[in-house]
PDB file of C-alpha atoms in Angstrom:
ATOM      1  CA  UNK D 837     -11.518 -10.407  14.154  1.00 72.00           C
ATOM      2  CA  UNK D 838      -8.578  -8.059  12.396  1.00 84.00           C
ATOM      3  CA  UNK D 839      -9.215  -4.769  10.554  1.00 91.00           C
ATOM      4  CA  UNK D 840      -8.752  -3.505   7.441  1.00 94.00           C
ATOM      5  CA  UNK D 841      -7.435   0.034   5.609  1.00 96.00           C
ATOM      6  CA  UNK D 842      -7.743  -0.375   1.822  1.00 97.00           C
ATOM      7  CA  UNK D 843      -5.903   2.576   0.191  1.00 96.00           C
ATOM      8  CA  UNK D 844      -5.622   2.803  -3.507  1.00 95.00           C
ATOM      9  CA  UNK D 845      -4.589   5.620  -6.271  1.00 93.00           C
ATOM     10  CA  UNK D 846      -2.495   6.926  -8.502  1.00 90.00           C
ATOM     11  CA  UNK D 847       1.515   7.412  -8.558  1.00 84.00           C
ATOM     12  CA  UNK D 848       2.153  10.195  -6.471  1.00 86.00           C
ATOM     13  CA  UNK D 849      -0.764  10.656  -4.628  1.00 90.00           C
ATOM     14  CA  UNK D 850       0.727  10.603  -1.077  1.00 90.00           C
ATOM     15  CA  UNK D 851      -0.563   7.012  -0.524  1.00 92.00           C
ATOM     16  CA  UNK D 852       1.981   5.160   1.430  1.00 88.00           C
ATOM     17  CA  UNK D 853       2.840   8.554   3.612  1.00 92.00           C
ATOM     18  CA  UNK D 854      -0.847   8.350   4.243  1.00 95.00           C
ATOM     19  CA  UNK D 855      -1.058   4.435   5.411  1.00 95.00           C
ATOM     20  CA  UNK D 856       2.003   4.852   7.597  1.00 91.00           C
ATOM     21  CA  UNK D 857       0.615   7.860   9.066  1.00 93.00           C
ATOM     22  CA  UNK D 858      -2.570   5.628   9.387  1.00 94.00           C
ATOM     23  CA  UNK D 859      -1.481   2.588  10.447  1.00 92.00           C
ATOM     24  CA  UNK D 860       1.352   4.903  13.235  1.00 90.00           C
ATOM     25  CA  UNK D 861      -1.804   6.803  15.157  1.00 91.00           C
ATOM     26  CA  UNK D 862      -4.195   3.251  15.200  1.00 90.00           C
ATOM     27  CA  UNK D 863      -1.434   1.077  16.096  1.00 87.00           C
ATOM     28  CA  UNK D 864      -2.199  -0.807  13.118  1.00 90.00           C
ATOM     29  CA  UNK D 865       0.386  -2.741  11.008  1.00 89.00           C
ATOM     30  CA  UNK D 866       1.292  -0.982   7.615  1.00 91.00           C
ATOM     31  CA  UNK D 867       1.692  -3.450   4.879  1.00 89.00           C
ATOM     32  CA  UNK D 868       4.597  -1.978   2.225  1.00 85.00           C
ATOM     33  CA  UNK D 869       3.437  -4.098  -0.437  1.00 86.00           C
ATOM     34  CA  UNK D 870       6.653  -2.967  -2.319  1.00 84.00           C
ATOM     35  CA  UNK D 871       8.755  -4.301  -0.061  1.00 89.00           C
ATOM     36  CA  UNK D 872       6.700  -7.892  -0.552  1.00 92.00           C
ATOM     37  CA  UNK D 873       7.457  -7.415  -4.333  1.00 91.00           C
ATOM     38  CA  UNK D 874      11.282  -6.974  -3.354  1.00 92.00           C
ATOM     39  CA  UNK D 875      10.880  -9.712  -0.955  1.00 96.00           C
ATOM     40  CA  UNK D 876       9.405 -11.472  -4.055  1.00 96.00           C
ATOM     41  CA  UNK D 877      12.530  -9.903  -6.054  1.00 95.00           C
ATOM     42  CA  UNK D 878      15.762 -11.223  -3.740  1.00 96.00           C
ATOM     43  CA  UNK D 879      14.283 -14.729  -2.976  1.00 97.00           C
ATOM     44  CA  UNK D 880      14.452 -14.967  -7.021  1.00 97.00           C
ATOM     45  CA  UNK D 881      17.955 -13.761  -7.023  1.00 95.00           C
ATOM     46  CA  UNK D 882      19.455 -15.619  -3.913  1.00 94.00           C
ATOM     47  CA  UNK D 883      18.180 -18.424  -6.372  1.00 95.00           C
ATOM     48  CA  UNK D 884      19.885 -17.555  -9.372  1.00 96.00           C
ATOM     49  CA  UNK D 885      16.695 -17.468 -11.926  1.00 96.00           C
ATOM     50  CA  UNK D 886      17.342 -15.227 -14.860  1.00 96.00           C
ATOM     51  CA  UNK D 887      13.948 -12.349 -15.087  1.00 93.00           C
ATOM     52  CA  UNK D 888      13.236 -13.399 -18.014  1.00 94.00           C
ATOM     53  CA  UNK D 889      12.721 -17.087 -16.911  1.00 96.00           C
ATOM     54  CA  UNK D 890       8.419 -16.996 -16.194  1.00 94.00           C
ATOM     55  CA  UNK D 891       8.508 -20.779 -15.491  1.00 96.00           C
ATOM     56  CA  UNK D 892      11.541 -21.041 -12.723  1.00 97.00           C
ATOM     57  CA  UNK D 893       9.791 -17.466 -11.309  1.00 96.00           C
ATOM     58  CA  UNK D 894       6.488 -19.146 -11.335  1.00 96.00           C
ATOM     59  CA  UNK D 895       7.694 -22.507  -9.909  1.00 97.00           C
ATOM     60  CA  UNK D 896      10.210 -20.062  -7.104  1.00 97.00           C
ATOM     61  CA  UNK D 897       6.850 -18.537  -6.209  1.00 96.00           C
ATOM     62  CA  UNK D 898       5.789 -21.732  -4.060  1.00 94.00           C
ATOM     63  CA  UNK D 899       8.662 -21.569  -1.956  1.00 94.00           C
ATOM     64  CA  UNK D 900       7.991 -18.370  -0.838  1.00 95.00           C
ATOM     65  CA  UNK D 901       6.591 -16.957   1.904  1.00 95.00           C
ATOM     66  CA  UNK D 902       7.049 -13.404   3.581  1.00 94.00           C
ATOM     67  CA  UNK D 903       5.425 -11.369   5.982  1.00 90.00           C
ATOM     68  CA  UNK D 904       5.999  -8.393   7.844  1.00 89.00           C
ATOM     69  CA  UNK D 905       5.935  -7.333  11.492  1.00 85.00           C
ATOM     70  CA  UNK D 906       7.468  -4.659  13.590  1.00 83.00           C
ATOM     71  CA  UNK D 907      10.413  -4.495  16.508  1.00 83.00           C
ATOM     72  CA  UNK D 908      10.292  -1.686  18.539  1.00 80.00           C
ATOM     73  CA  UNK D 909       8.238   0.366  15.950  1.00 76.00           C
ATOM     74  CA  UNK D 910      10.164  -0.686  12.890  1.00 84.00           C
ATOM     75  CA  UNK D 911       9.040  -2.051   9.893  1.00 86.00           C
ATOM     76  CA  UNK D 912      10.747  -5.745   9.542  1.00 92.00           C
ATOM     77  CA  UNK D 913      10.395  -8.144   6.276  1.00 94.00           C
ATOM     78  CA  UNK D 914      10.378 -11.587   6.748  1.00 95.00           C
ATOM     79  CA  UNK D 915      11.383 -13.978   3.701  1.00 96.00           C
ATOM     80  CA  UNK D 916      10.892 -18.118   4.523  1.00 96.00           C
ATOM     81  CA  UNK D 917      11.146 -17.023   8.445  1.00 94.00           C
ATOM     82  CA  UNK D 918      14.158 -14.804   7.570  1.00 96.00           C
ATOM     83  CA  UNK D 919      15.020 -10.934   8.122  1.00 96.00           C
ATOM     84  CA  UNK D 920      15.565  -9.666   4.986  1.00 96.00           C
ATOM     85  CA  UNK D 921      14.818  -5.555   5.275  1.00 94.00           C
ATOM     86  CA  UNK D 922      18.399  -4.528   5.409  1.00 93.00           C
ATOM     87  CA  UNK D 923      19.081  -6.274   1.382  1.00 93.00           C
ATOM     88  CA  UNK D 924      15.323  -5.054  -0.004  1.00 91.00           C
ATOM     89  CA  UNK D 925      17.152  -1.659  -0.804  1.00 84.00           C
ATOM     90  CA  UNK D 926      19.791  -3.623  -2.844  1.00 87.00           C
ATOM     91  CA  UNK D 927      20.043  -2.621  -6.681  1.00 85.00           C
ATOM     92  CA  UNK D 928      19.914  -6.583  -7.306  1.00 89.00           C
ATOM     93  CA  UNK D 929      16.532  -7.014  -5.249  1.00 90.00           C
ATOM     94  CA  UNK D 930      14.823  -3.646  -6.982  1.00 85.00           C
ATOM     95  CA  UNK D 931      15.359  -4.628  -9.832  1.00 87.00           C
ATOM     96  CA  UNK D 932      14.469  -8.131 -10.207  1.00 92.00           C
ATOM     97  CA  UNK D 933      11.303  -7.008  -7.840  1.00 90.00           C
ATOM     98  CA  UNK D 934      10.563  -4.398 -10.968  1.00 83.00           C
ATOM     99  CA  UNK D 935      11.577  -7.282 -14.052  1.00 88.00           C
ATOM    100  CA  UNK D 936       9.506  -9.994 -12.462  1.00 91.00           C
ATOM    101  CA  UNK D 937       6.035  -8.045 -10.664  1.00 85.00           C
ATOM    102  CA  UNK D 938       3.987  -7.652 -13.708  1.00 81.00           C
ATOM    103  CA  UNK D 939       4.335 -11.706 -14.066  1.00 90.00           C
ATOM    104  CA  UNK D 940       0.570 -13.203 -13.082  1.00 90.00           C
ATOM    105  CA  UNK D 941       2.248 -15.583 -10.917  1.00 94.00           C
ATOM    106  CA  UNK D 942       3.943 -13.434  -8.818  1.00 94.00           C
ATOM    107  CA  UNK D 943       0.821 -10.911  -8.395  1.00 90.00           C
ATOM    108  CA  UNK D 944      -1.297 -14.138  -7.263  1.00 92.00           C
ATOM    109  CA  UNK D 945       1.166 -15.391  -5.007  1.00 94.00           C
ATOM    110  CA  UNK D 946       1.521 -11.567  -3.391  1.00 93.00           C
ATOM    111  CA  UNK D 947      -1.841 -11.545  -3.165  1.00 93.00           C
ATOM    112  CA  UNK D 948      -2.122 -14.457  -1.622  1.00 92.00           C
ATOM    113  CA  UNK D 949       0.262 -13.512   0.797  1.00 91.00           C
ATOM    114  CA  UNK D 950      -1.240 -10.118   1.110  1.00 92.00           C
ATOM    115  CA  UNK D 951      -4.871 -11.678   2.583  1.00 93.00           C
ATOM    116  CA  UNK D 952      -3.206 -13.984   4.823  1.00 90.00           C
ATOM    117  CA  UNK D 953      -1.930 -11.508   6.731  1.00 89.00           C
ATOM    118  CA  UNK D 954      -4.829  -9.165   7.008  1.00 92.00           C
ATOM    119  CA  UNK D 955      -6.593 -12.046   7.696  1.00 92.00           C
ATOM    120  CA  UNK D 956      -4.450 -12.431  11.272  1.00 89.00           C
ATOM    121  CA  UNK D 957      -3.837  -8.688  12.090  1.00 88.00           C
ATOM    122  CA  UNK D 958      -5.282  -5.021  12.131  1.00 91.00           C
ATOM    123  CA  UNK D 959      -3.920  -3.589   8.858  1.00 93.00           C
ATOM    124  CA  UNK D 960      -3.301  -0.586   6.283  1.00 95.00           C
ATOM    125  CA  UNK D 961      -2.409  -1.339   2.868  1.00 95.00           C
ATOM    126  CA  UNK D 962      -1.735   0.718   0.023  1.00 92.00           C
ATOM    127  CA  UNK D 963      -1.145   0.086  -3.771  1.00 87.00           C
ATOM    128  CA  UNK D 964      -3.119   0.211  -7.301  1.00 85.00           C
ATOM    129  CA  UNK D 965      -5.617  -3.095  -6.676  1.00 88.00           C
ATOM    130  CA  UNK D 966      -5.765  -3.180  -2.903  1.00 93.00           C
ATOM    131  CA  UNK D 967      -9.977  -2.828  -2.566  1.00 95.00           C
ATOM    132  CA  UNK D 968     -10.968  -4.234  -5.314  1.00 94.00           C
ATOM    133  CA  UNK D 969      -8.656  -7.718  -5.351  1.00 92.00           C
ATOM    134  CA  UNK D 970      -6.358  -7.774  -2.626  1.00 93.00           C
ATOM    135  CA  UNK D 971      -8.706  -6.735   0.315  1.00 95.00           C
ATOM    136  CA  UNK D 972     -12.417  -6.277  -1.687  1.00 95.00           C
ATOM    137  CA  UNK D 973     -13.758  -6.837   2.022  1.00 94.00           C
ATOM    138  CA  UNK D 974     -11.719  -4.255   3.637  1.00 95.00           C
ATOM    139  CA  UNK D 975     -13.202  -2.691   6.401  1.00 94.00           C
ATOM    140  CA  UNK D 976     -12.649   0.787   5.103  1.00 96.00           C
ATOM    141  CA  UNK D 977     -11.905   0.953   1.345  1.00 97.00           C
ATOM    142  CA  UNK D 978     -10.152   4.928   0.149  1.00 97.00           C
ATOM    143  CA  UNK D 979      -9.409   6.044  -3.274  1.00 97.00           C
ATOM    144  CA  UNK D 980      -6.706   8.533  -3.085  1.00 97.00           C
ATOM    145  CA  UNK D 981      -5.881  11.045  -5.713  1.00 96.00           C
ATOM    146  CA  UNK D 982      -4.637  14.558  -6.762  1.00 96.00           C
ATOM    147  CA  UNK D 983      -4.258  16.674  -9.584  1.00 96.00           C
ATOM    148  CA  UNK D 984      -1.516  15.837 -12.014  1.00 96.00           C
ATOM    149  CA  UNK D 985       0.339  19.172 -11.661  1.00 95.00           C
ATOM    150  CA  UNK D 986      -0.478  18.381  -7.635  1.00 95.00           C
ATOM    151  CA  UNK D 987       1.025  15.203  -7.789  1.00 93.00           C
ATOM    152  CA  UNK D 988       3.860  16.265 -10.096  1.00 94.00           C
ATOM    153  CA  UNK D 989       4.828  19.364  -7.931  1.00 94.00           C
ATOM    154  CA  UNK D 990       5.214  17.415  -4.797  1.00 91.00           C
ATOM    155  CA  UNK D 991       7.372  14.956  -6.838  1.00 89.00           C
ATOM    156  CA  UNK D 992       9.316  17.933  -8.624  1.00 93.00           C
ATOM    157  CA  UNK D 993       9.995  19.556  -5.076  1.00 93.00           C
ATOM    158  CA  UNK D 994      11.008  15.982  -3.331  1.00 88.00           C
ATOM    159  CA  UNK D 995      13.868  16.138  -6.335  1.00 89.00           C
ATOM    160  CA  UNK D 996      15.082  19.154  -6.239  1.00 91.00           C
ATOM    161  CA  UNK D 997      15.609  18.949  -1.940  1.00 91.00           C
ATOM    162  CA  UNK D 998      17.752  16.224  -2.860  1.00 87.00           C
ATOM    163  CA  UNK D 999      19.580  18.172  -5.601  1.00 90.00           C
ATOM    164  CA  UNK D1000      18.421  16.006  -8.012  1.00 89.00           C
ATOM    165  CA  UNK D1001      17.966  18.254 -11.822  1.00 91.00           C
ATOM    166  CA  UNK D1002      14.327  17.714 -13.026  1.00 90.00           C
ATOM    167  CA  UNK D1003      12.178  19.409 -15.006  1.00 93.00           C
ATOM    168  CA  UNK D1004       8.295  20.277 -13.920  1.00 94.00           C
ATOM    169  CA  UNK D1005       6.854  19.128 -17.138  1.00 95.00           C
ATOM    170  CA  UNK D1006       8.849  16.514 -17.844  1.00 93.00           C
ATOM    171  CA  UNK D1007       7.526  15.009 -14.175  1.00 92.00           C
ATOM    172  CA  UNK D1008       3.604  16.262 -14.934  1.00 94.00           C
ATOM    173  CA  UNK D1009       4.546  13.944 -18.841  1.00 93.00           C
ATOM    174  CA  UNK D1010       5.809  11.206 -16.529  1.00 89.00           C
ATOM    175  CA  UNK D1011       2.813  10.773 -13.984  1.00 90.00           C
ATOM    176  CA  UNK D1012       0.286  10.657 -17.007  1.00 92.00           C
ATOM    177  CA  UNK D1013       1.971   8.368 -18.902  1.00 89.00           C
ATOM    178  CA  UNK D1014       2.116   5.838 -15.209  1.00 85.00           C
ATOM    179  CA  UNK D1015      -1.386   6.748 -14.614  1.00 89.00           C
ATOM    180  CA  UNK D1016      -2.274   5.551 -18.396  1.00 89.00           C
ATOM    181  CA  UNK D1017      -0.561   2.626 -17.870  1.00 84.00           C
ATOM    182  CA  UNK D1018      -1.919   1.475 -14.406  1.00 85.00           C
ATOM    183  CA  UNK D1019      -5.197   2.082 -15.306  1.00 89.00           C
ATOM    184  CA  UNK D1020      -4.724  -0.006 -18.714  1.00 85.00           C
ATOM    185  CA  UNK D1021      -2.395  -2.819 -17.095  1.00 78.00           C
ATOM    186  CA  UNK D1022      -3.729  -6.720 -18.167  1.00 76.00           C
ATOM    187  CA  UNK D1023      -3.561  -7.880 -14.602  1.00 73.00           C
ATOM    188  CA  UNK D1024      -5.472  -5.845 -11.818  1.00 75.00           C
ATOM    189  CA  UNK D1025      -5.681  -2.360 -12.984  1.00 84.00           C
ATOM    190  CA  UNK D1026      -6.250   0.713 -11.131  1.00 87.00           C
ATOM    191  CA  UNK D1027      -9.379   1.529 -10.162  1.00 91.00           C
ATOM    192  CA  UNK D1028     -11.802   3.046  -7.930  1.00 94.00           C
ATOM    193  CA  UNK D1029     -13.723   0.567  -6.148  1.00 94.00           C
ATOM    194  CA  UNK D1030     -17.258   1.006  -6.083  1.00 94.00           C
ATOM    195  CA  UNK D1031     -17.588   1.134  -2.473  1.00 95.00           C
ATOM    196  CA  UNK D1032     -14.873   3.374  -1.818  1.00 96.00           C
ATOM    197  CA  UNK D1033     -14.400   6.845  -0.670  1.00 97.00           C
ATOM    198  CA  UNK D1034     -13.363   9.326  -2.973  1.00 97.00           C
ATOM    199  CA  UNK D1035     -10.561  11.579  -1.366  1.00 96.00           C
ATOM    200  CA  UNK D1036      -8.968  14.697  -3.153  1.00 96.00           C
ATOM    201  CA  UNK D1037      -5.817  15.315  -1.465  1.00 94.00           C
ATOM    202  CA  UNK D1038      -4.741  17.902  -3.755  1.00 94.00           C
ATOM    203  CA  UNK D1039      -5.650  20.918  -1.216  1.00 93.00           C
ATOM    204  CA  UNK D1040      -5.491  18.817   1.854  1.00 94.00           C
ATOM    205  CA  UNK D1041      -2.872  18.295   4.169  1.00 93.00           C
ATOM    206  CA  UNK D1042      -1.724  15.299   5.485  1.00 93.00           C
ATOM    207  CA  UNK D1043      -2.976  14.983   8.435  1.00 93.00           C
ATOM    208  CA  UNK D1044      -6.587  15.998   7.130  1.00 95.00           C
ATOM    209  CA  UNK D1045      -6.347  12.989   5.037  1.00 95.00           C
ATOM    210  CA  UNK D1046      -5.334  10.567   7.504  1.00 94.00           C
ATOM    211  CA  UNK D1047      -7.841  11.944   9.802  1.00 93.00           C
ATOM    212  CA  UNK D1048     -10.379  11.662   6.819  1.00 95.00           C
ATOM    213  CA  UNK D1049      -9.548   8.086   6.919  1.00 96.00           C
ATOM    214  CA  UNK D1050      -9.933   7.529  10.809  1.00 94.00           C
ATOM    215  CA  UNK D1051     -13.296   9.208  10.870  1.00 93.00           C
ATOM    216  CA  UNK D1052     -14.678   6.595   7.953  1.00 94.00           C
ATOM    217  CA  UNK D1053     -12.725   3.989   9.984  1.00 93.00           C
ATOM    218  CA  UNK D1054     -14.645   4.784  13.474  1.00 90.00           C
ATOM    219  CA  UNK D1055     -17.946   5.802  11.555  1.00 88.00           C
ATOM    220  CA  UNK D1056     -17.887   2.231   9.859  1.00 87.00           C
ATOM    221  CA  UNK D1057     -16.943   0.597  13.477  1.00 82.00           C
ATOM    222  CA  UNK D1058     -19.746   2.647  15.023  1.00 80.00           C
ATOM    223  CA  UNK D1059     -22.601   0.819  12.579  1.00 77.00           C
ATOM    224  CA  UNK D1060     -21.254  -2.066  13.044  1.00 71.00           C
ATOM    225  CA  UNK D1061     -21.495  -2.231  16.606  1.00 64.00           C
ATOM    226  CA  UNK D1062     -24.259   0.403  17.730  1.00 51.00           C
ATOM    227  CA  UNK D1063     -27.168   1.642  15.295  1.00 51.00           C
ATOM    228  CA  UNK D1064     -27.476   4.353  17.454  1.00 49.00           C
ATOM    229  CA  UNK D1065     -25.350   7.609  15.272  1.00 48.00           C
ATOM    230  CA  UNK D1066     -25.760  10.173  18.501  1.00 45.00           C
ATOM    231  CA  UNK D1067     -23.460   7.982  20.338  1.00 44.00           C
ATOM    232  CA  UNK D1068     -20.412  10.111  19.470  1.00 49.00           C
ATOM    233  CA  UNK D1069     -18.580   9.500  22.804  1.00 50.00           C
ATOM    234  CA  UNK D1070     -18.620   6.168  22.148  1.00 48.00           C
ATOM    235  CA  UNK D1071     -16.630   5.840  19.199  1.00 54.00           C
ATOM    236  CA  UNK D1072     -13.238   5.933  20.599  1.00 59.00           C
ATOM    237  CA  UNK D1073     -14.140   2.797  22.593  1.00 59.00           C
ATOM    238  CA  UNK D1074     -15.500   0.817  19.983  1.00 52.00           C
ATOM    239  CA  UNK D1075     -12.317   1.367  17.258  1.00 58.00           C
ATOM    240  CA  UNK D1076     -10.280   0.500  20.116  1.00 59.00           C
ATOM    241  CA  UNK D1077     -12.330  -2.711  20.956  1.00 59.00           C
ATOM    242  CA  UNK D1078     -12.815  -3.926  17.230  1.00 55.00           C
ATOM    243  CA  UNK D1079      -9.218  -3.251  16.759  1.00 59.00           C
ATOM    244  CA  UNK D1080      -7.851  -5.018  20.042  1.00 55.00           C
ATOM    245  CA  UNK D1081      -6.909  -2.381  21.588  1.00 51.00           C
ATOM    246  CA  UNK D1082      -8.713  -3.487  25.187  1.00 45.00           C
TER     247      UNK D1082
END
């Protein structure tokens, strides 16, 4: 029986830090579900299919199949039994992956993807829809946010160590205007499931978050297995047991 991290929130909210983090101390699988979507994005391209061409994307989407796994601790993407990781970071691949992910099609056939795998391995996976379509039976469902001038100072400080010019507001205008539109999106919105927990990260470090996340993990395990809530000692066992770990 696999396991499952659900982590959803807004841009900027530290959410695929967080899963790697996550998925790096349980020994879990991390599922970059933007790397799928450029995946999604090349197999179009290596086919020649013009964006703006819904039926030939919609028709490609049956032919594809990806998945990840990892050698030697490394994150590899897998497109119709290929390696494609080192071309995901190609400008052809992001953009097609950003022209063609808002088709229905191509969300559906992600998804599809996307339960298949959690369906065969321990995993944590991050995005706008994860717990309430991807993985609604997720073992452990988080909603992670921060304040906007949080979320927009990390972002304005990630820019300017990389010498990028960038303006504080103009980054706080930015992340509103995303957050509008992923919470008002036609297909799979953002939202809080109802079951999830509600995590702040805006005055929490990182690894208070991902230990957040582990405790609601173990605590979830811990029901599951023994009714008993003084058995504290126990709990390291029984994550490692449910997750294959021994």
């Amino acid at each position: 029986m696999s396991t499952s991290i659900a982590i959803d929130g807004p841009a900027g909210a530290g959410k695929s830090t967080i899963a790697r983090l996550v998925a790096k101390k349980l020994h879990f699988i991390y599922v970059d579900t933007g790397a799928m979507y450029r995946a999604m994005g090349l197999h179009f391209h290596k086919r020649g299919i013009a964006p703006d061409d819904e039926a030939a994307i919609s028709a490609a989407c049956k032919e594809a199949d990806i998945s990840i796994t990892y050698q030697d601790g490394v994150q590899q993407v897998l497109l119709n039994g290929e390696n494609v990781t080192e071309y995901l970071r190609t400008e052809e691949a992001g953009k097609m992956a950003s022209a063609t992910s808002g088709y229905a099609d191509v969300r559906e056939k992600l998804v599809e993807l996307q339960k298949k795998l959690a369906a065969s391995e321990n995993v944590v996976m991050d995005g706008r829809d994860i717990g309430t379509v991807v993985l609604p039976g997720a073992d452990v469902k988080i909603y992670l946010t921060a304040s906007v001038e949080t979320r927009a100072k990390r972002r304005f400080l990630e820019l300017e160590e990389k010498k990028i010019p960038c303006k504080l507001e103009e980054i706080a205008a930015d992340i509103e205007k995303r957050d509008y539109q992923d919470m008002h999106r036609e297909h799979s919105p953002l939202r809080k499931a109802e079951d999830a927990i509600y995590l702040d990260s805006s005055d929490m470090s990182i690894r208070q978050v991902s230990d957040a996340i582990i405790d609601a993990l173990m605590e979830k395990l811990a029901k599951r297995r023994v009714p008993d809530r003084n058995l504290e000692g126990a709990l390291e066992e029984i994550i490692k047991k449910e997750c294959g770990q021994i």
